[in-house]
Amino acid sequence: VQLQASGGGLVQAGDSLRLTCAASGNSFSAYVMGWFRQAPGKEREFVGAIRRSGGTVYYGTSVKGRFTISRDNAKGAGYLQMNSLKPEDTAVYYCAAAPQSTIVSSFYTARAWTFWGQGTLVTVSS
């Protein structure tokens, strides 16, 4: 599956932004979809993940309560709704996909994810 993230931009603190991950190829619905971010000089950080059915979602501690992940398998797309953005949310955001069999404890590490899209830059000004 090929992934492409879009929707990044420059916003002010407190604003909202929605990122889209467009998938092409076969069987997007068979994969867990995840979001990561990477700020300059920092390691790639787990943002969240959503099971293929959309029924179970996991979030990183720094975004829980502010970000919402969803997916539309019919459209082959995933979404990251970001509310109450903070300057520390500034990063390049990546979407990723992993087999449904991937264990939950592995979600938080980038190497567990099989497919990656190119990133989209989100900049939050104070």
CSV table of N, CA and C in Angstrom, one decimal, residues 1 23 25-33 50-54 71-74 76 96-102 107 113-115:
chain,number,residue,atom,x,y,z
A,1,VAL,N,0.9,-1.2,0.0
A,1,VAL,CA,0.0,0.0,0.0
A,1,VAL,C,0.9,1.2,0.0
A,23,ALA,N,-4.5,6.6,0.7
A,23,ALA,CA,-3.8,5.3,0.4
A,23,ALA,C,-4.2,4.8,-1.0
A,25,GLY,N,-3.3,1.4,-3.9
A,25,GLY,CA,-2.9,0.0,-3.8
A,25,GLY,C,-4.0,-0.8,-3.2
A,26,ASN,N,-3.6,-2.0,-2.9
A,26,ASN,CA,-4.6,-3.0,-2.4
A,26,ASN,C,-4.7,-3.0,-0.9
A,27,SER,N,-5.9,-3.3,-0.5
A,27,SER,CA,-6.2,-3.7,0.9
A,27,SER,C,-5.8,-2.7,2.0
A,28,PHE,N,-6.1,-1.5,1.7
A,28,PHE,CA,-5.9,-0.5,2.8
A,28,PHE,C,-6.6,-0.9,4.0
A,29,SER,N,-7.8,-1.4,3.9
A,29,SER,CA,-8.7,-1.8,5.0
A,29,SER,C,-8.1,-2.9,5.8
A,30,ALA,N,-7.1,-3.6,5.3
A,30,ALA,CA,-6.5,-4.7,6.0
A,30,ALA,C,-5.5,-4.3,7.0
A,31,TYR,N,-5.1,-3.1,7.0
A,31,TYR,CA,-4.0,-2.6,7.8
A,31,TYR,C,-4.4,-1.7,8.9
A,32,VAL,N,-3.6,-1.8,10.0
A,32,VAL,CA,-3.7,-0.7,11.0
A,32,VAL,C,-3.1,0.5,10.4
A,33,MET,N,-3.7,1.7,10.7
A,33,MET,CA,-3.1,2.9,10.2
A,33,MET,C,-2.6,3.7,11.4
A,50,ILE,N,-5.1,3.5,14.5
A,50,ILE,CA,-6.5,3.1,14.5
A,50,ILE,C,-6.6,1.7,13.8
A,51,ARG,N,-7.3,0.8,14.4
A,51,ARG,CA,-7.5,-0.5,13.9
A,51,ARG,C,-8.2,-0.5,12.5
A,52,ARG,N,-8.1,-1.5,11.8
A,52,ARG,CA,-8.7,-1.5,10.4
A,52,ARG,C,-10.2,-1.3,10.4
A,53,SER,N,-10.9,-1.7,11.4
A,53,SER,CA,-12.3,-1.5,11.5
A,53,SER,C,-12.7,-0.1,11.9
A,54,GLY,N,-11.7,0.6,12.5
A,54,GLY,CA,-12.0,1.9,13.1
A,54,GLY,C,-12.5,1.9,14.5
A,71,ARG,N,-10.8,6.9,10.1
A,71,ARG,CA,-10.5,6.4,8.8
A,71,ARG,C,-11.8,6.1,8.0
A,72,ASP,N,-11.7,6.2,6.7
A,72,ASP,CA,-12.8,5.8,5.8
A,72,ASP,C,-12.2,4.8,4.8
A,73,ASN,N,-12.5,3.5,5.1
A,73,ASN,CA,-11.9,2.5,4.3
A,73,ASN,C,-12.4,2.5,2.8
A,74,ALA,N,-13.7,2.9,2.7
A,74,ALA,CA,-14.2,3.0,1.3
A,74,ALA,C,-13.5,4.0,0.5
A,76,GLY,N,-10.4,4.9,1.1
A,76,GLY,CA,-8.9,4.6,1.3
A,76,GLY,C,-8.2,5.8,1.9
A,96,ALA,N,1.4,6.0,8.5
A,96,ALA,CA,2.0,4.7,8.3
A,96,ALA,C,1.0,3.6,8.4
A,97,ALA,N,1.3,2.4,7.9
A,97,ALA,CA,0.4,1.3,7.9
A,97,ALA,C,1.2,0.0,8.4
A,98,ALA,N,0.5,-0.8,9.1
A,98,ALA,CA,1.1,-2.0,9.6
A,98,ALA,C,0.1,-3.2,9.6
A,99,PRO,N,0.6,-4.4,9.5
A,99,PRO,CA,-0.4,-5.5,9.4
A,99,PRO,C,-1.3,-5.5,10.7
A,100,GLN,N,-2.5,-6.0,10.5
A,100,GLN,CA,-3.4,-6.1,11.6
A,100,GLN,C,-2.8,-6.9,12.8
A,101,SER,N,-1.9,-7.9,12.4
A,101,SER,CA,-1.4,-8.8,13.4
A,101,SER,C,-0.3,-8.1,14.3
A,102,THR,N,0.1,-6.9,14.0
A,102,THR,CA,1.1,-6.2,14.8
A,102,THR,C,0.5,-6.0,16.2
A,107,PHE,N,3.1,-0.7,18.5
A,107,PHE,CA,2.6,0.5,17.8
A,107,PHE,C,3.5,1.7,18.1
A,113,TRP,N,6.2,-0.4,11.9
A,113,TRP,CA,5.3,-0.1,10.8
A,113,TRP,C,6.0,-0.3,9.5
A,114,THR,N,5.2,-1.0,8.6
A,114,THR,CA,5.7,-1.5,7.3
A,114,THR,C,5.8,-0.4,6.2
A,115,PHE,N,4.7,0.4,6.1
A,115,PHE,CA,4.6,1.3,5.0
A,115,PHE,C,4.5,2.7,5.6
